[in-house]
Structures are given as C-alpha cells and as structure tokens.
C-alpha positions as a printed Julia matrix, in Angstrom:
207×3 Matrix{Float64}:
  0.11   -0.13     0.1
  3.69    2.56     1.12
  4.25    1.64    -2.96
  0.93    2.89    -4.35
  1.28    5.47    -2.49
  4.82    5.99    -3.34
  3.98    5.4     -6.61
  1.2     7.99    -6.9
  2.95   10.38    -5.87
  5.25   10.11    -8.8
  2.87   10.63   -11.38
  1.4    13.03    -9.67
  5.41   14.14    -9.63
  5.54   13.02   -12.77
  2.06   15.74   -14.24
  2.98   18.38   -12.81
  6.58   18.43   -13.86
  4.32   17.36   -17.83
  1.93   20.39   -17.26
  5.06   23.25   -15.98
  7.05   22.08   -18.88
  3.44   22.33   -21.0
  2.86   25.18   -20.0
  6.51   26.53   -20.4
  6.85   25.78   -23.78
  3.06   28.06   -23.92
  4.69   30.83   -22.72
  7.98   30.8    -24.86
  4.73   30.15   -28.36
  3.39   32.72   -27.21
  6.09   35.25   -25.87
  7.04   36.68   -29.48
  3.37   37.62   -29.92
  4.04   40.69   -27.24
  7.53   41.2    -28.5
  6.0    42.29   -31.8
  3.1    43.44   -31.2
  5.73   46.45   -28.26
  7.94   46.82   -31.75
  4.86   47.49   -33.63
  3.67   49.25   -30.23
  7.18   51.34   -30.65
  7.13   51.65   -34.26
  4.33   53.42   -34.04
  5.44   55.51   -31.23
  8.08   56.67   -33.24
  6.09   58.0    -36.4
  3.18   59.1    -33.97
  6.3    61.38   -32.61
  8.18   62.14   -35.92
  3.94   63.55   -37.21
  3.7    65.66   -34.28
  7.26   66.56   -35.31
  6.28   67.49   -38.56
  2.87   68.6    -37.44
  5.15   71.32   -35.58
  7.49   72.96   -37.91
  4.78   72.92   -40.92
  3.38   75.35   -38.33
  6.89   77.41   -37.84
  6.66   77.57   -41.48
  3.54   78.61   -41.98
  4.34   81.7    -39.37
  7.22   81.82   -40.84
  6.35   82.68   -44.47
  3.36   84.58   -42.76
  5.62   86.48   -41.61
  7.53   87.09   -44.58
  4.98   88.34   -46.41
  4.0    91.08   -43.49
  7.41   92.52   -44.22
  7.6    92.38   -48.42
  3.8    94.37   -47.76
  5.37   96.33   -45.99
  8.74   96.51   -48.05
  6.54   97.07   -50.98
  4.57   99.75   -49.96
  6.98  102.19   -50.38
  7.93  100.52   -53.54
  4.37  101.2    -54.68
  4.06  105.37   -53.76
  7.5   105.61   -55.46
  6.7   104.26   -58.49
  3.38  105.62   -58.01
  5.05  109.11   -58.04
  7.69  108.8    -60.63
  3.88  107.8    -62.74
  2.83  111.52   -61.71
  5.9   112.92   -62.62
  6.7   111.79   -65.7
  2.8   113.2    -66.67
  3.6   116.17   -65.48
  6.58  116.56   -66.25
  7.24  118.72   -69.36
  7.73  117.47   -72.81
 10.93  117.12   -74.24
 11.37  118.74   -76.95
 11.16  116.53   -80.17
 15.2   116.87   -82.42
 13.49  116.0    -85.22
 10.82  118.48   -85.19
 13.61  120.83   -84.87
 16.36  119.41   -87.28
 12.57  119.01   -89.83
 12.08  122.82   -89.12
 15.86  124.46   -89.14
 16.69  126.83   -91.69
 20.0   128.25   -92.81
 20.9   130.85   -95.57
 23.12  131.19   -97.85
 24.71  133.67  -100.46
 25.66  131.52  -103.1
 27.14  127.43  -103.56
 30.72  128.23  -102.78
 31.32  124.25  -103.41
 32.1   123.44  -107.73
 28.87  120.88  -105.83
 27.26  122.34  -103.33
 27.14  124.22   -99.92
 30.37  124.77   -97.52
 29.18  124.23   -93.41
 31.07  127.0    -92.3
 29.02  128.83   -95.06
 25.53  128.5    -94.07
 23.84  131.89   -91.79
 20.79  131.18   -89.54
 19.5   135.33   -90.68
 19.47  137.22   -94.05
 20.71  140.34   -94.08
 19.11  141.29   -97.59
 22.2   139.22   -99.65
 21.57  135.83   -98.32
 19.97  133.98  -101.98
 19.15  130.53  -101.32
 16.95  130.05   -98.08
 17.98  126.35   -97.15
 15.34  123.1    -95.11
 17.18  120.65   -93.65
 16.01  117.87   -92.36
 18.88  115.33   -90.9
 21.12  113.92   -93.2
 19.08  115.54   -96.44
 18.13  118.7    -97.22
 16.01  121.78  -100.21
 16.63  124.62  -100.74
 15.14  128.12  -102.88
 15.01  130.88  -104.11
 14.51  133.41  -100.51
 11.93  135.36  -101.44
 13.07  138.3    -99.57
 13.03  141.24  -102.14
 16.63  143.09  -101.15
 17.55  139.03  -101.57
 17.07  138.59  -104.6
 18.57  141.83  -106.46
 21.04  141.18  -104.89
 21.35  137.36  -106.93
 20.22  139.55  -110.04
 22.92  142.23  -110.46
 25.48  139.16  -111.4
 23.42  135.81  -112.29
 26.15  133.96  -113.3
 28.29  134.55  -110.18
 24.85  133.84  -107.65
 23.24  131.51  -109.23
 24.25  129.36  -111.79
 26.52  127.22  -109.68
 22.71  125.51  -107.64
 19.74  127.47  -110.58
 19.42  125.15  -113.96
 18.72  128.55  -115.54
 15.03  128.55  -117.59
 14.73  132.15  -119.55
 17.14  134.66  -118.91
 17.13  137.42  -116.16
 15.69  141.22  -117.72
 15.84  144.36  -116.2
 12.88  144.34  -112.57
 12.39  140.21  -113.37
 11.33  138.31  -110.56
 12.87  134.71  -109.31
 10.18  132.24  -109.54
 11.02  128.8   -108.47
 10.09  126.28  -110.92
 11.22  123.06  -108.45
 13.52  122.89  -105.04
 17.25  121.72  -105.17
 17.94  118.57  -103.36
 21.37  118.24  -100.5
 22.62  115.61   -99.1
 24.92  116.23   -96.24
 28.94  114.81   -96.7
 32.09  115.27   -94.29
 30.2   118.02   -92.69
 29.27  120.37   -96.44
 25.71  119.91   -97.87
 25.71  118.2   -101.97
 23.86  119.4   -104.53
 21.71  116.05  -105.49
 20.02  117.72  -107.8
 19.4   121.49  -108.71
 16.25  124.35  -108.19
 14.92  124.8   -111.47
 14.75  128.67  -111.65
 12.49  131.17  -114.6
 12.98  134.29  -114.41
  9.08  136.79  -114.79
C-alpha cells in the first residue's frame, strides 16, 4: 500500500512536471507575440512622434511665411508709392523737345554755292541779311533749297546771276531788268563730311 502511495506520488510529480513543461512551452510560444506587438507599438509611437514633430515644423514654417509676407507688404508699399510718384512726375513733366521736329524746321541761309557742287557748312547762316540768296531747309542728313523771296536778296542775285545762281540752279530763260526769280522746283542736298552736296539743282525762271 505504501508502494502504491509512493508510486502515486511519483505519477503526481510526473504529471506536475509535464504540466509545468507544457505551460512553459506555451509561454515561450506566445512570448514573441507581445514582442512583436511591443515593436509595432514602438514603431507607431515613433511615427506618431515624427508626425507631431513634422506638424509642429509645418506650423512654425507657416508662421515664418506669414511674417515674411507681412514684411514684404511693408517693403512693397513705399515702392508702390515711389512708382506712383515717378509716374505722376512723368505725366506732369514738360514733354521733351522733339529733336527730329526741330531738325525738320531748321532753316539756314547762304549767299551762294561756294563749292563746285554744293554749300560748305561754314558758309551757312541762320539769319537773312538781305544778301542771302538761298533758303535751305535741313532734315537730318538731307535738305532742300530754294531762292529766297526776300526782295533785297533777289536784287543781289540778279545783279550777278552767273556768279550767284549758276552753280546751284538750272535757269529756265534769261533774267532781265525788273524781273523776279520764280521757283519751278526745289534743289536737293545730301550731307557729306559736314558739307551739303547738291543732288539735284533747283529750277528757276524769270518774270
């Protein structure tokens, strides 16, 4: 009876050992799951922290952008006022003279064609003194000329027509006492080395 009791104790110990072993095996088999969950939770936690950090950085960046926009607007306002003032000054300023128009209205006078084929620049005058036979209109590098309508200038020209008219005019007829010089067509000029060279002679007649 005592043997059976000891054998029963041994069986009980064996059963307990098997149970403990099975429990330990079960624990070891289930242990990785919490580790994986812990790792997953740790990963989620890190991602959440990174998301919060990114969100905080974005908020700070948005604040900096708004501050820069405000500073830019403050800097832009004086520039806009300056542009408005400059535009106002341009609108109210006196218009600049049109140099081309001035050139188109430039008029010179000459006593005669002192070159074989034209007028030297040094001979030209801006005033009529009663002896300036030719009236010359300049536009840029070209010009036209005609016989002056001034009575004193015409008398001066008719006193020596070959000398005053021969080089620059084509005479249609012969001058006579008491006649006047009538322009049929203007002569044309071209600037060359500062002088004015005749391209086509003026045509004149006498009446």
